[in-house]
Amino acid sequence: DVVLTQTPVAQPVTLGDQASISCRSSQSLVHSNGNTYLEWYLQKPGQSPQLLIYKVSNRFSGVPDRFIGSGSGSDFTLKISRVEPEDLGVYYCFQATHDPPTFGGGTKLELK
Amino acid sequence: EVQLVESGGGLVQPGRSLKLSCLASGFTFSNYGMNWIRQAPGKGLEWVASISSSSSYIYYADTVKGRFTISRDNAKNTLYLQMTSLRSEDTALYYCARRGYDGYYPLWFAYWGQGTLVTVSS
């Protein structure tokens, strides 16, 4: 199975600062059809996860433009500029290029 | 508004069975693939199973293959997860989630329910 390794495990931040989360895959996530099925989810405290980013860098409906996904191959990053209180929680990367689909272990964005 | 409401969770003894349901509303259920994802207490997310809109394609995680069955009733707008031979490691919050699309590009878990808790313990 593809292993997605997220770093850091916890990211202390000050509101208004930028945060960056890395997601590295044990294999390239480029599908044979040329697409890269890499998504990012945020699970706020006490809530269900919500989709933020799909296809590496596309924001889902209603997601603010301070969330920026980037990367290629097996190395991906989610940047959150100007962190706001509602951005706190656990972020997960997810891949569906290879079967079975797998999640990263999560990165907790918390206040410093 | 897309709504997914899971039910059927509870406390069950190891080796027993349980059937989860997910009632969908706010969209044409028969047009979308559906999924189950679980989260053990204090842990991360694990994809469990997927089913296509017409039930033609069904996939399972190896950890549940042969024990869990995903199904759907498009007339009732309901997704199911039949769980048998339950183990303590199946204890988790079980979410149903709907696929999404950007044109033809699939979004795996575009909408999530609130989850239903399954506890496997004697």
mmCIF file of C-alpha atoms in Angstrom:
data_model
loop_
_atom_site.group_PDB
_atom_site.id
_atom_site.type_symbol
_atom_site.label_atom_id
_atom_site.label_comp_id
_atom_site.label_asym_id
_atom_site.label_seq_id
_atom_site.Cartn_x
_atom_site.Cartn_y
_atom_site.Cartn_z
ATOM 1 C CA ASP A 1 0.000 0.000 0.000
ATOM 2 C CA VAL A 2 1.085 3.576 -0.612
ATOM 3 C CA VAL A 3 2.278 5.241 2.571
ATOM 4 C CA LEU A 4 1.715 8.965 2.927
ATOM 5 C CA THR A 5 4.010 10.556 5.484
ATOM 6 C CA GLN A 6 2.918 13.913 6.812
ATOM 7 C CA THR A 7 5.258 16.310 8.575
ATOM 8 C CA PRO A 8 5.190 17.809 11.037
ATOM 9 C CA VAL A 9 2.857 15.784 13.224
ATOM 10 C CA ALA A 10 1.960 18.993 15.050
ATOM 11 C CA GLN A 11 2.368 22.562 13.843
ATOM 12 C CA PRO A 12 2.093 25.285 16.489
ATOM 13 C CA VAL A 13 1.117 28.578 14.892
ATOM 14 C CA THR A 14 0.291 32.141 15.752
ATOM 15 C CA LEU A 15 -2.898 33.506 14.228
ATOM 16 C CA GLY A 16 -2.050 35.489 11.130
ATOM 17 C CA ASP A 17 1.097 33.500 10.400
ATOM 18 C CA GLN A 18 1.659 31.108 7.530
ATOM 19 C CA ALA A 19 1.650 27.346 8.081
ATOM 20 C CA SER A 20 3.046 24.651 5.848
ATOM 21 C CA ILE A 21 2.341 20.908 5.879
ATOM 22 C CA SER A 22 4.268 18.325 3.905
ATOM 23 C CA CYS A 23 2.907 15.067 2.515
ATOM 24 C CA ARG A 24 5.394 12.634 1.009
ATOM 25 C CA SER A 25 4.337 9.476 -0.749
ATOM 26 C CA SER A 26 6.162 6.140 -0.886
ATOM 27 C CA GLN A 27 5.412 6.066 -4.623
ATOM 28 C CA SER A 28 4.740 8.603 -7.324
ATOM 29 C CA LEU A 29 1.103 9.639 -7.316
ATOM 30 C CA VAL A 30 0.968 10.269 -11.042
ATOM 31 C CA HIS A 31 -1.633 7.915 -12.459
ATOM 32 C CA SER A 32 -1.148 6.204 -15.796
ATOM 33 C CA ASN A 33 -3.825 8.552 -17.160
ATOM 34 C CA GLY A 34 -1.677 11.564 -16.243
ATOM 35 C CA ASN A 35 -3.801 12.726 -13.306
ATOM 36 C CA THR A 36 -2.514 13.027 -9.749
ATOM 37 C CA TYR A 37 -5.201 12.019 -7.278
ATOM 38 C CA LEU A 38 -3.988 13.861 -4.192
ATOM 39 C CA GLU A 39 -6.465 15.569 -1.881
ATOM 40 C CA TRP A 40 -6.322 17.447 1.422
ATOM 41 C CA TYR A 41 -8.904 17.291 4.181
ATOM 42 C CA LEU A 42 -9.350 19.273 7.376
ATOM 43 C CA GLN A 43 -10.999 17.842 10.470
ATOM 44 C CA LYS A 44 -11.912 20.617 12.866
ATOM 45 C CA PRO A 45 -12.300 19.679 16.538
ATOM 46 C CA GLY A 46 -15.449 17.649 17.091
ATOM 47 C CA GLN A 47 -16.417 17.757 13.420
ATOM 48 C CA SER A 48 -16.347 15.501 10.386
ATOM 49 C CA PRO A 49 -13.519 15.946 7.901
ATOM 50 C CA GLN A 50 -14.094 18.372 5.039
ATOM 51 C CA LEU A 51 -12.536 18.467 1.598
ATOM 52 C CA LEU A 52 -10.182 21.388 1.032
ATOM 53 C CA ILE A 53 -8.046 20.591 -2.010
ATOM 54 C CA TYR A 54 -8.344 18.099 -4.859
ATOM 55 C CA LYS A 55 -6.118 17.290 -7.816
ATOM 56 C CA VAL A 56 -3.116 18.629 -5.846
ATOM 57 C CA SER A 57 -3.960 22.307 -6.067
ATOM 58 C CA ASN A 58 -7.661 22.874 -6.772
ATOM 59 C CA ARG A 59 -9.718 24.395 -4.003
ATOM 60 C CA PHE A 60 -13.089 22.801 -3.309
ATOM 61 C CA SER A 61 -16.208 24.942 -3.365
ATOM 62 C CA GLY A 62 -16.180 27.591 -0.629
ATOM 63 C CA VAL A 63 -12.569 27.013 0.438
ATOM 64 C CA PRO A 64 -10.764 30.335 0.989
ATOM 65 C CA ASP A 65 -7.868 31.216 -1.260
ATOM 66 C CA ARG A 66 -5.472 31.290 1.701
ATOM 67 C CA PHE A 67 -5.313 27.489 1.277
ATOM 68 C CA ILE A 68 -2.766 26.625 -1.389
ATOM 69 C CA GLY A 69 -1.895 23.109 -2.488
ATOM 70 C CA SER A 70 1.173 22.354 -4.536
ATOM 71 C CA GLY A 71 3.586 19.614 -5.451
ATOM 72 C CA SER A 72 4.115 16.817 -7.899
ATOM 73 C CA GLY A 73 5.214 13.220 -8.123
ATOM 74 C CA SER A 74 5.594 12.099 -4.540
ATOM 75 C CA ASP A 75 6.108 15.410 -2.737
ATOM 76 C CA PHE A 76 3.192 17.672 -1.853
ATOM 77 C CA THR A 77 2.600 20.697 0.338
ATOM 78 C CA LEU A 78 -0.384 22.488 1.785
ATOM 79 C CA LYS A 79 0.232 26.092 2.742
ATOM 80 C CA ILE A 80 -2.155 28.147 4.795
ATOM 81 C CA SER A 81 -1.414 31.835 4.667
ATOM 82 C CA ARG A 82 -2.677 34.111 7.445
ATOM 83 C CA VAL A 83 -3.976 31.321 9.721
ATOM 84 C CA GLU A 84 -7.387 32.077 11.193
ATOM 85 C CA PRO A 85 -9.037 30.437 14.244
ATOM 86 C CA GLU A 86 -11.328 28.318 12.044
ATOM 87 C CA ASP A 87 -8.272 26.771 10.370
ATOM 88 C CA LEU A 88 -7.235 24.904 13.507
ATOM 89 C CA GLY A 89 -7.617 21.147 13.492
ATOM 90 C CA VAL A 90 -6.066 18.083 11.907
ATOM 91 C CA TYR A 91 -5.105 18.077 8.244
ATOM 92 C CA TYR A 92 -4.938 14.845 6.248
ATOM 93 C CA CYS A 93 -3.562 14.219 2.804
ATOM 94 C CA PHE A 94 -5.170 11.425 0.789
ATOM 95 C CA GLN A 95 -4.224 9.566 -2.375
ATOM 96 C CA ALA A 96 -6.419 7.612 -4.734
ATOM 97 C CA THR A 97 -3.911 7.019 -7.512
ATOM 98 C CA HIS A 98 -3.016 3.566 -6.232
ATOM 99 C CA ASP A 99 -5.270 0.904 -4.735
ATOM 100 C CA PRO A 100 -6.140 0.902 -1.941
ATOM 101 C CA PRO A 101 -6.689 4.623 -1.380
ATOM 102 C CA THR A 102 -4.826 5.808 1.694
ATOM 103 C CA PHE A 103 -4.662 8.737 4.086
ATOM 104 C CA GLY A 104 -1.652 10.347 5.669
ATOM 105 C CA GLY A 105 -1.315 10.168 9.425
ATOM 106 C CA GLY A 106 -2.464 13.745 9.959
ATOM 107 C CA THR A 107 -0.955 17.051 11.025
ATOM 108 C CA LYS A 108 -2.456 18.945 13.912
ATOM 109 C CA LEU A 109 -2.488 22.695 13.420
ATOM 110 C CA GLU A 110 -2.657 24.241 16.882
ATOM 111 C CA LEU A 111 -2.074 27.555 18.571
ATOM 112 C CA LYS A 112 1.399 28.306 19.797
ATOM 113 C CA GLU B 1 -28.097 21.128 0.741
ATOM 114 C CA VAL B 2 -26.327 17.779 0.770
ATOM 115 C CA GLN B 3 -27.114 15.824 3.921
ATOM 116 C CA LEU B 4 -25.824 12.433 4.983
ATOM 117 C CA VAL B 5 -27.113 10.936 8.203
ATOM 118 C CA GLU B 6 -25.565 7.736 9.512
ATOM 119 C CA SER B 7 -27.263 5.401 11.956
ATOM 120 C CA GLY B 8 -27.046 1.887 13.296
ATOM 121 C CA GLY B 9 -23.939 2.140 15.428
ATOM 122 C CA GLY B 10 -23.736 0.815 18.954
ATOM 123 C CA LEU B 11 -22.057 -1.594 21.321
ATOM 124 C CA VAL B 12 -21.626 -5.102 19.939
ATOM 125 C CA GLN B 13 -19.751 -8.176 21.120
ATOM 126 C CA PRO B 14 -16.779 -9.531 19.191
ATOM 127 C CA GLY B 15 -17.835 -11.935 16.481
ATOM 128 C CA ARG B 16 -21.308 -10.446 16.154
ATOM 129 C CA SER B 17 -22.808 -8.414 13.311
ATOM 130 C CA LEU B 18 -24.096 -4.892 12.836
ATOM 131 C CA LYS B 19 -25.597 -3.010 9.910
ATOM 132 C CA LEU B 20 -25.004 0.681 9.386
ATOM 133 C CA SER B 21 -27.182 2.958 7.281
ATOM 134 C CA CYS B 22 -26.594 6.348 5.710
ATOM 135 C CA LEU B 23 -29.663 8.282 4.596
ATOM 136 C CA ALA B 24 -28.903 10.820 1.880
ATOM 137 C CA SER B 25 -30.846 13.919 0.914
ATOM 138 C CA GLY B 26 -30.369 17.155 -0.975
ATOM 139 C CA PHE B 27 -29.048 15.541 -4.153
ATOM 140 C CA THR B 28 -29.854 12.788 -6.648
ATOM 141 C CA PHE B 29 -28.459 9.836 -4.725
ATOM 142 C CA SER B 30 -28.469 7.454 -7.698
ATOM 143 C CA ASN B 31 -25.979 9.681 -9.559
ATOM 144 C CA TYR B 32 -23.107 9.426 -7.101
ATOM 145 C CA GLY B 33 -20.640 6.888 -5.837
ATOM 146 C CA MET B 34 -20.536 6.517 -2.068
ATOM 147 C CA ASN B 35 -17.982 5.518 0.519
ATOM 148 C CA TRP B 36 -17.489 4.440 4.100
ATOM 149 C CA ILE B 37 -14.518 5.772 6.051
ATOM 150 C CA ARG B 38 -13.760 5.055 9.688
ATOM 151 C CA GLN B 39 -11.782 6.664 12.463
ATOM 152 C CA ALA B 40 -10.715 4.718 15.528
ATOM 153 C CA PRO B 41 -10.817 6.734 18.780
ATOM 154 C CA GLY B 42 -8.014 9.280 18.774
ATOM 155 C CA LYS B 43 -6.635 7.961 15.482
ATOM 156 C CA GLY B 44 -6.544 8.944 11.829
ATOM 157 C CA LEU B 45 -8.823 8.186 8.919
ATOM 158 C CA GLU B 46 -9.115 4.843 7.160
ATOM 159 C CA TRP B 47 -11.006 4.230 3.945
ATOM 160 C CA VAL B 48 -13.239 1.171 4.344
ATOM 161 C CA ALA B 49 -15.315 0.616 1.202
ATOM 162 C CA SER B 50 -16.675 2.253 -1.951
ATOM 163 C CA ILE B 51 -19.644 1.586 -4.205
ATOM 164 C CA SER B 52 -20.433 3.112 -7.575
ATOM 165 C CA SER B 53 -23.723 4.830 -8.351
ATOM 166 C CA SER B 54 -25.345 1.714 -9.818
ATOM 167 C CA SER B 55 -23.550 -0.762 -7.540
ATOM 168 C CA SER B 56 -21.562 -2.071 -10.500
ATOM 169 C CA TYR B 57 -18.217 -1.418 -8.844
ATOM 170 C CA ILE B 58 -17.486 -2.256 -5.229
ATOM 171 C CA TYR B 59 -14.152 -2.077 -3.420
ATOM 172 C CA TYR B 60 -12.994 -2.894 0.090
ATOM 173 C CA ALA B 61 -9.996 -2.301 2.281
ATOM 174 C CA ASP B 62 -8.110 -5.527 2.980
ATOM 175 C CA THR B 63 -8.824 -5.094 6.689
ATOM 176 C CA VAL B 64 -12.551 -5.629 6.122
ATOM 177 C CA LYS B 65 -12.698 -7.696 2.932
ATOM 178 C CA GLY B 66 -14.762 -10.822 3.425
ATOM 179 C CA ARG B 67 -16.379 -9.476 6.602
ATOM 180 C CA PHE B 68 -18.055 -6.213 5.512
ATOM 181 C CA THR B 69 -20.495 -5.667 2.667
ATOM 182 C CA ILE B 70 -21.315 -2.277 1.207
ATOM 183 C CA SER B 71 -24.613 -1.871 -0.602
ATOM 184 C CA ARG B 72 -27.122 0.771 -1.544
ATOM 185 C CA ASP B 73 -30.817 1.181 -2.253
ATOM 186 C CA ASN B 74 -31.239 4.037 -4.697
ATOM 187 C CA ALA B 75 -35.028 3.985 -4.282
ATOM 188 C CA LYS B 76 -34.567 4.653 -0.579
ATOM 189 C CA ASN B 77 -31.609 7.044 -0.936
ATOM 190 C CA THR B 78 -29.727 4.876 1.507
ATOM 191 C CA LEU B 79 -26.222 3.466 1.742
ATOM 192 C CA TYR B 80 -25.494 0.446 3.931
ATOM 193 C CA LEU B 81 -22.552 -1.281 5.551
ATOM 194 C CA GLN B 82 -23.196 -4.811 6.776
ATOM 195 C CA MET B 83 -20.466 -5.738 9.232
ATOM 196 C CA THR B 84 -19.950 -9.331 10.345
ATOM 197 C CA SER B 85 -17.360 -11.132 12.469
ATOM 198 C CA LEU B 86 -16.642 -7.872 14.223
ATOM 199 C CA ARG B 87 -13.346 -7.438 16.048
ATOM 200 C CA SER B 88 -12.180 -5.001 18.698
ATOM 201 C CA GLU B 89 -10.066 -3.261 16.057
ATOM 202 C CA ASP B 90 -13.253 -2.385 14.152
ATOM 203 C CA THR B 91 -14.177 -0.002 16.967
ATOM 204 C CA ALA B 92 -14.444 3.386 15.303
ATOM 205 C CA LEU B 93 -16.599 6.265 14.196
ATOM 206 C CA TYR B 94 -17.945 5.291 10.788
ATOM 207 C CA TYR B 95 -18.570 8.066 8.270
ATOM 208 C CA CYS B 96 -20.368 7.855 4.984
ATOM 209 C CA ALA B 97 -19.128 10.216 2.300
ATOM 210 C CA ARG B 98 -20.308 11.153 -1.157
ATOM 211 C CA ARG B 99 -18.186 11.433 -4.259
ATOM 212 C CA GLY B 100 -17.982 14.717 -6.108
ATOM 213 C CA TYR B 101 -16.955 15.776 -9.580
ATOM 214 C CA ASP B 102 -15.200 18.657 -11.223
ATOM 215 C CA GLY B 103 -16.323 17.990 -14.748
ATOM 216 C CA TYR B 104 -15.205 14.390 -15.207
ATOM 217 C CA TYR B 105 -12.558 14.616 -12.492
ATOM 218 C CA PRO B 106 -13.560 12.651 -9.383
ATOM 219 C CA LEU B 107 -13.427 14.055 -5.877
ATOM 220 C CA TRP B 108 -13.362 11.166 -3.490
ATOM 221 C CA PHE B 109 -15.032 12.466 -0.305
ATOM 222 C CA ALA B 110 -16.716 15.729 -1.204
ATOM 223 C CA TYR B 111 -19.412 15.529 1.493
ATOM 224 C CA TRP B 112 -19.398 13.731 4.825
ATOM 225 C CA GLY B 113 -21.960 12.699 7.376
ATOM 226 C CA GLN B 114 -21.502 13.159 11.108
ATOM 227 C CA GLY B 115 -20.649 9.523 11.695
ATOM 228 C CA THR B 116 -22.023 6.686 13.789
ATOM 229 C CA LEU B 117 -19.969 5.072 16.552
ATOM 230 C CA VAL B 118 -19.366 1.334 16.570
ATOM 231 C CA THR B 119 -17.863 -0.169 19.708
ATOM 232 C CA VAL B 120 -16.846 -3.818 19.641
ATOM 233 C CA SER B 121 -16.341 -5.098 23.135
ATOM 234 C CA SER B 122 -17.395 -7.942 25.392
#
